Coordinates of N, CA and C and ligand atoms in Angstrom, one line a residue:
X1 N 123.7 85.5 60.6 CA 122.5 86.2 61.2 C 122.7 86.5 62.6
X2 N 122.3 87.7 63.4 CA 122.5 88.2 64.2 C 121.0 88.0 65.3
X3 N 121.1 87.3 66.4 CA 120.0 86.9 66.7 C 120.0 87.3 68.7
X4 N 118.8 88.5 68.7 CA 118.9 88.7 70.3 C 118.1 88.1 71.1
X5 N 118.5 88.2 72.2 CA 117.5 86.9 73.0 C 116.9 87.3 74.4
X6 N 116.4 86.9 75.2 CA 116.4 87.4 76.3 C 115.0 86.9 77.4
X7 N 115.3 86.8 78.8 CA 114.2 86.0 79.0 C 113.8 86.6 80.9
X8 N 112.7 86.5 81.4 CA 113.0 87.1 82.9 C 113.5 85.9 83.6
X9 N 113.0 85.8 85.3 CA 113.6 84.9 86.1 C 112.7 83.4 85.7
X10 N 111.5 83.9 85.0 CA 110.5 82.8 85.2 C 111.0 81.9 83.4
X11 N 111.7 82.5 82.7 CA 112.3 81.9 81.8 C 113.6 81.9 81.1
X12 N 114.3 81.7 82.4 CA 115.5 81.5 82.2 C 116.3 80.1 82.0
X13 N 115.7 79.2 82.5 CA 115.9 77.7 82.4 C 115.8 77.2 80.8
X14 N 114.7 78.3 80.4 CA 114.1 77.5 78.8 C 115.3 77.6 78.2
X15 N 115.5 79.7 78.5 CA 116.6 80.5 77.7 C 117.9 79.6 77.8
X16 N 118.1 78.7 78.5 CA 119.4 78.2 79.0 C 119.6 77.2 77.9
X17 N 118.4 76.4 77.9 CA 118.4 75.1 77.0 C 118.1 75.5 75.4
X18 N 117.5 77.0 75.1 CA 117.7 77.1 73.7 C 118.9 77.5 73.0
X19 N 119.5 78.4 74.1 CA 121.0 79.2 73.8 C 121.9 77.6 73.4
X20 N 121.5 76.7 74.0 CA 122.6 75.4 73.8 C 122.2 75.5 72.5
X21 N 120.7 74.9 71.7 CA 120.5 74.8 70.7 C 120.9 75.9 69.5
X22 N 121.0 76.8 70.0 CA 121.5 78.2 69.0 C 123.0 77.8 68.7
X23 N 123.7 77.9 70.0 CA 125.3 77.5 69.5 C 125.4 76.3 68.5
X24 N 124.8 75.7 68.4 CA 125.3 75.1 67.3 C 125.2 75.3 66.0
X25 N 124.0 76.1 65.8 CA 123.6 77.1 64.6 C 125.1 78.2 64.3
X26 N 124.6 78.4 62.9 CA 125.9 79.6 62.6 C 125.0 80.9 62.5
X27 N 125.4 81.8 64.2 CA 124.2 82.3 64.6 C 125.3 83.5 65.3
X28 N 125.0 84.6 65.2 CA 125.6 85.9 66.2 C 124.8 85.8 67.4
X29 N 125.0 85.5 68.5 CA 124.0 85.5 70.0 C 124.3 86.9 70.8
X30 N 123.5 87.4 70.7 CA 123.2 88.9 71.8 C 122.2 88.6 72.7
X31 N 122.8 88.1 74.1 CA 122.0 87.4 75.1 C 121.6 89.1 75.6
X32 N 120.7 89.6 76.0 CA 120.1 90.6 76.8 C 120.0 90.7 78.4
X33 N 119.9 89.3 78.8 CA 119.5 88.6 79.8 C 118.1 88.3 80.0
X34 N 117.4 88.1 81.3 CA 118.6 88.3 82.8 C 119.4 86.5 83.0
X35 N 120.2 87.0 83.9 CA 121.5 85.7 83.8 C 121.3 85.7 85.9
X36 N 120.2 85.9 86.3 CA 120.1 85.0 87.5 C 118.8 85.0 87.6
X37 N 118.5 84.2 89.0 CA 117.2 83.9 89.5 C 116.3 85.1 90.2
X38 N 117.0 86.1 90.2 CA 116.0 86.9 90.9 C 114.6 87.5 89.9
X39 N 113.9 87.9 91.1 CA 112.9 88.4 90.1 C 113.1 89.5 89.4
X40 N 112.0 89.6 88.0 CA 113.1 90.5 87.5 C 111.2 91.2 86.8
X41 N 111.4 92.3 85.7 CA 110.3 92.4 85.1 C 110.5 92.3 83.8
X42 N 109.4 91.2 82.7 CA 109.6 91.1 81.8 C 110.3 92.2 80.7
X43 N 109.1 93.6 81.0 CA 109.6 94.1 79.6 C 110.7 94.6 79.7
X44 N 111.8 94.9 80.8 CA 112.8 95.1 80.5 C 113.8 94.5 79.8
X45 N 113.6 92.7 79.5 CA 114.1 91.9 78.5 C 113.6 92.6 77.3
X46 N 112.2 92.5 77.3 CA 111.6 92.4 76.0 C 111.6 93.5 74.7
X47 N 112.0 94.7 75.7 CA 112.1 96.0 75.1 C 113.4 96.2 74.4
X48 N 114.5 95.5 75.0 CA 115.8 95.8 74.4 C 116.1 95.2 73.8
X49 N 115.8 93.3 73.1 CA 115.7 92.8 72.5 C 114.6 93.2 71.1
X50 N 113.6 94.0 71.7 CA 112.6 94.6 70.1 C 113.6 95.7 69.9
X51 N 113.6 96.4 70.7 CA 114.6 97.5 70.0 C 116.2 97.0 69.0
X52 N 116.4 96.4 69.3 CA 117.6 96.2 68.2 C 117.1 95.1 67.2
X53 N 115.8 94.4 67.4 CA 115.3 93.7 66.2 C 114.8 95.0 64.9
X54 N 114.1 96.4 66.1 CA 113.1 96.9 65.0 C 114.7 97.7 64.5
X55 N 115.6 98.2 65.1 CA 116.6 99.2 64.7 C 117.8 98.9 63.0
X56 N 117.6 96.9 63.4 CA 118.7 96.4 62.3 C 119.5 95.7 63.0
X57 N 119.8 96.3 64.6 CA 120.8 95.8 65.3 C 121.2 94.2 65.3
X58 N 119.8 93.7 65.3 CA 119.9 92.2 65.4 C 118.5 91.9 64.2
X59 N 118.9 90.5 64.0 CA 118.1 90.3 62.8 C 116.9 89.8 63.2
X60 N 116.8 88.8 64.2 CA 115.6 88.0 64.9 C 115.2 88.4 66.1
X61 N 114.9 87.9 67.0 CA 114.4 87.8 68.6 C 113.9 86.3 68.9
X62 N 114.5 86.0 70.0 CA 113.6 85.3 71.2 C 113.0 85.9 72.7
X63 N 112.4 86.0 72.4 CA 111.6 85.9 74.2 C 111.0 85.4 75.0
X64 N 111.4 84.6 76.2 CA 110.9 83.8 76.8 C 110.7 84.2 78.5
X65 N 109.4 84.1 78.9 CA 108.7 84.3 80.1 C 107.8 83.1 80.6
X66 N 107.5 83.1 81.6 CA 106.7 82.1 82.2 C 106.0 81.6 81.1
X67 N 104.7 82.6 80.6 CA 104.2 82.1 79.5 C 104.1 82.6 78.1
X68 N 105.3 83.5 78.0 CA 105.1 84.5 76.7 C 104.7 85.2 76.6
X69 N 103.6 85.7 77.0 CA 102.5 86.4 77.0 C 102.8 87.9 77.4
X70 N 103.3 88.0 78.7 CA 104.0 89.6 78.6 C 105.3 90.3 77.6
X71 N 106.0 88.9 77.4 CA 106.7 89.4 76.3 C 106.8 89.7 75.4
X72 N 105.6 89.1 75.0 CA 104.9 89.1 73.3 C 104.2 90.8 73.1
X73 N 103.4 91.0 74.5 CA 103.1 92.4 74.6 C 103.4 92.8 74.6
X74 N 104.6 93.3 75.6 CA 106.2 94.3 75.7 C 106.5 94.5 74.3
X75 N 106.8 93.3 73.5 CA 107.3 93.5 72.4 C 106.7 94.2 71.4
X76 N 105.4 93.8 70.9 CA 104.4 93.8 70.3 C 104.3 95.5 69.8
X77 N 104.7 96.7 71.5 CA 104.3 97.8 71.1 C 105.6 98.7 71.0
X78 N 106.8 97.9 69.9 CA 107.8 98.8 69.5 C 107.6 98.6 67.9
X79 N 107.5 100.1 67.4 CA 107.3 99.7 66.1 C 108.3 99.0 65.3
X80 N 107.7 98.1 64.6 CA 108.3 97.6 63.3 C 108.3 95.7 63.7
X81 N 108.2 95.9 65.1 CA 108.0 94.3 65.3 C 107.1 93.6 65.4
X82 N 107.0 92.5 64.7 CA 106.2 91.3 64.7 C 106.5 89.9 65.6
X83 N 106.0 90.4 67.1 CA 106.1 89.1 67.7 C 105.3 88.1 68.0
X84 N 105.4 87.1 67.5 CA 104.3 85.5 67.5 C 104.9 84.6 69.0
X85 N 103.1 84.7 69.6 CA 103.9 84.1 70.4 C 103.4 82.4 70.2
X86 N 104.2 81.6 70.0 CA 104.2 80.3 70.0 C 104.5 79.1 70.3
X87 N 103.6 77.9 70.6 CA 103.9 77.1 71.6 C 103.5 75.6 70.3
X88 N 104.0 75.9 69.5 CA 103.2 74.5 68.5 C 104.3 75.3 67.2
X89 N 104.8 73.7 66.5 CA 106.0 73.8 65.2 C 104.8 74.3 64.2
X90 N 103.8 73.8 64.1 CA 103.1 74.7 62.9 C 102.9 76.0 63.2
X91 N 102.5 76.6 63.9 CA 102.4 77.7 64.1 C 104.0 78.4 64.3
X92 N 105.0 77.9 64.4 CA 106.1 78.4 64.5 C 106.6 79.0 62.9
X93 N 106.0 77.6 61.8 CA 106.9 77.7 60.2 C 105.3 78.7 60.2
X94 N 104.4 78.2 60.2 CA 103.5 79.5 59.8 C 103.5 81.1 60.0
X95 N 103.6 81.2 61.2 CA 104.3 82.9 61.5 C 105.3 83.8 60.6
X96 N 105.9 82.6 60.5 CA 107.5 83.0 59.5 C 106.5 83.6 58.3
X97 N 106.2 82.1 57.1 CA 105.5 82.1 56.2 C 104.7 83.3 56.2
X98 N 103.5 83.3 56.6 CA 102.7 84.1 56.7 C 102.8 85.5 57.5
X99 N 102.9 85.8 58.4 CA 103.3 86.7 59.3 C 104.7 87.5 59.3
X100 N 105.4 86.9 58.5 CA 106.7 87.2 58.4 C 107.2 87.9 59.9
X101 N 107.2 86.9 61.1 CA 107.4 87.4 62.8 C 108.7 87.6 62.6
X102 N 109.2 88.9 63.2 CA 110.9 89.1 63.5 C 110.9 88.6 64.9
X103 N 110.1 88.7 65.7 CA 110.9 87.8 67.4 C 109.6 86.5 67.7
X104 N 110.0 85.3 67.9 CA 109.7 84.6 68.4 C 109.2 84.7 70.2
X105 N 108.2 84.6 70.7 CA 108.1 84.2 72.2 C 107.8 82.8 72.7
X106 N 107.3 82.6 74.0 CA 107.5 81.0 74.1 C 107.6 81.1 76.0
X107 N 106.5 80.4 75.7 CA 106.7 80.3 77.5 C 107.0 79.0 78.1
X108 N 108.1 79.0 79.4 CA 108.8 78.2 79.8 C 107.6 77.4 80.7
X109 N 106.4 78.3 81.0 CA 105.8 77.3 82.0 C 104.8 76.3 80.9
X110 N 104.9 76.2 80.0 CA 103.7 76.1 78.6 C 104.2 75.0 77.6
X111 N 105.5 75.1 77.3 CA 106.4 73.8 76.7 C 107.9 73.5 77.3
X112 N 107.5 72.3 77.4 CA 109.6 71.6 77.4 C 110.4 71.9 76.9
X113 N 111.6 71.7 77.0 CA 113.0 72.2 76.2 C 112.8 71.5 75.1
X114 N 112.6 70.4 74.6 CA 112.4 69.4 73.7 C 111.7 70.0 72.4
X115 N 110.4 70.4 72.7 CA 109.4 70.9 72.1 C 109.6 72.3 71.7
X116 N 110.1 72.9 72.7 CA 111.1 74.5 72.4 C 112.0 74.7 71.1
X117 N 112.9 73.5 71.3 CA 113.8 73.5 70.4 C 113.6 73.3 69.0
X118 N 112.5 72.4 68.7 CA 112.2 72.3 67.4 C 111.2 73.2 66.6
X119 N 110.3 74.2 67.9 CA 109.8 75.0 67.7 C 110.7 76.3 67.1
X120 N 111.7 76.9 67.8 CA 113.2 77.0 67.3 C 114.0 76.8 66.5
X121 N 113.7 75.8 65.9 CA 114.5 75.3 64.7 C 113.9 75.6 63.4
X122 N 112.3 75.6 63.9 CA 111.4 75.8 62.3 C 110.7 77.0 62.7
X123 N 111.1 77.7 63.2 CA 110.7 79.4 63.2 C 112.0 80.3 62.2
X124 N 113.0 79.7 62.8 CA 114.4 80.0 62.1 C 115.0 79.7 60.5
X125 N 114.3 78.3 60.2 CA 114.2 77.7 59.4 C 113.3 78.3 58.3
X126 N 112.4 78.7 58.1 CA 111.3 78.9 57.6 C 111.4 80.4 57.2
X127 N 111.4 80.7 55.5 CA 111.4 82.1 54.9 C 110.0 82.4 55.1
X128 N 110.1 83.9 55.0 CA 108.4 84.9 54.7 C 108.1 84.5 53.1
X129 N 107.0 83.8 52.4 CA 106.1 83.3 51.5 C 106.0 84.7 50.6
X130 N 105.8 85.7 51.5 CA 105.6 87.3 50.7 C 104.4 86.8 49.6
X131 N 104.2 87.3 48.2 CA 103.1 87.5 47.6 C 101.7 87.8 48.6
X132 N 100.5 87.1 48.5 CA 99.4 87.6 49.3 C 99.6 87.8 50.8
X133 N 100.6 87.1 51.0 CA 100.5 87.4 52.7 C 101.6 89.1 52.5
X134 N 102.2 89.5 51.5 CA 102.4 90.7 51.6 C 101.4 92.1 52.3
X135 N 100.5 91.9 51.3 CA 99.5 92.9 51.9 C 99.2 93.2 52.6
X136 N 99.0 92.0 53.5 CA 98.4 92.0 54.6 C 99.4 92.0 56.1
X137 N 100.6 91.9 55.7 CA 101.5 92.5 56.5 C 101.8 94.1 56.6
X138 N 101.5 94.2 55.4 CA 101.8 95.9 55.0 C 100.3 96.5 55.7
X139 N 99.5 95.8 55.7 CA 98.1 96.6 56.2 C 98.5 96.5 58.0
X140 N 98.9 95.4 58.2 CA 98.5 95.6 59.9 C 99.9 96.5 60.2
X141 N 101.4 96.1 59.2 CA 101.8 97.8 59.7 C 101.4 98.6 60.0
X142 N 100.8 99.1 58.7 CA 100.0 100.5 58.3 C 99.4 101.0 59.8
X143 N 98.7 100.1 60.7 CA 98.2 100.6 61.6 C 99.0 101.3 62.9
X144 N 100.4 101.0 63.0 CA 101.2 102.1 63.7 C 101.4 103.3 63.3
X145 N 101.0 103.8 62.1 CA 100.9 104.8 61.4 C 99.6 105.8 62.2
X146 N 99.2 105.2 62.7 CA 96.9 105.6 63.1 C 97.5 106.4 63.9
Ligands
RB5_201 C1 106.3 86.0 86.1 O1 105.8 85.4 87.3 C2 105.4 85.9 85.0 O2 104.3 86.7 85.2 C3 106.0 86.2 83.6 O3 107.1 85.4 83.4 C4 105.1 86.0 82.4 O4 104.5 84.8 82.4 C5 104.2 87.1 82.1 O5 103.5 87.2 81.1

């Protein structure tokens, strides 16, 4: 699986300690950046990590900012992506399940690496359920169609 990642200045530390956790997965990593401390602006991560999630390029996403929140929106308005932003393991396997989320977000100021990582592990972990939650994925598509 081919997985892109990418995070600003304000979540680069997180990015640092999940990328450890990814290498040890059997994982394709397409880091995006950014890869220093300066300030930077989110959606320029977040846009080129959706774009090769919605294109095929890459199969998943992470994005990590202060608190997720701009990333998840950055992300949010390229079609075909489903970004969850999440700070709790249930809501990580549930996204999957139900939501079927192609990019993960996660804010560095909001949870620890610790907590990150297993949020990470069961976002990844965890197939789309499909049957009823089909529909209703296909309905809130539908709405980029409007
Ligand atoms: C940067 O200070 C911060 O605004 C950004 O990382 C993110 O939290 C925005 O949603």
């Amino acid at each position: 699986m081919k997985l892109a990642i990418g995070s600003d200045h304000a979540g680069l530390r997180l990015k640092e300690e999940i990328l450890q956790v990814l290498n040890e997965m059997d994982l394709e990593i397409d880091d995006v950046g950014c890869h220093c401390d300066d300030s930077v602006d989110y959606p320029d991560y977040a846009i080129p990590v959706a774009n090769k999630v919605a294109s095929g390029e890459a199969d998943k996403g992470i994005l990590i900012c202060g608190t997720g929140i701009g990333m998840s929106i950055s992300a949010n308005k390229i079609k075909g992506i489903r970004c969850a932003l999440v700070h709790d393991v249930f809501s990580a396997k549930a996204t999957r399940a139900h939501n079927d989320s192609n990019i993960l977000a996660m804010g560095e100021r909001i949870v620890g690496p610790g907590l990150a990582a297993e949020i990470v592990k069961a976002w990844l972990g965890t197939e789309y359920e499909g049957g009823r939650h089909a529909r209703r994925v296909e309905k809130m598509m539908a709405i980029e169609e409007q």
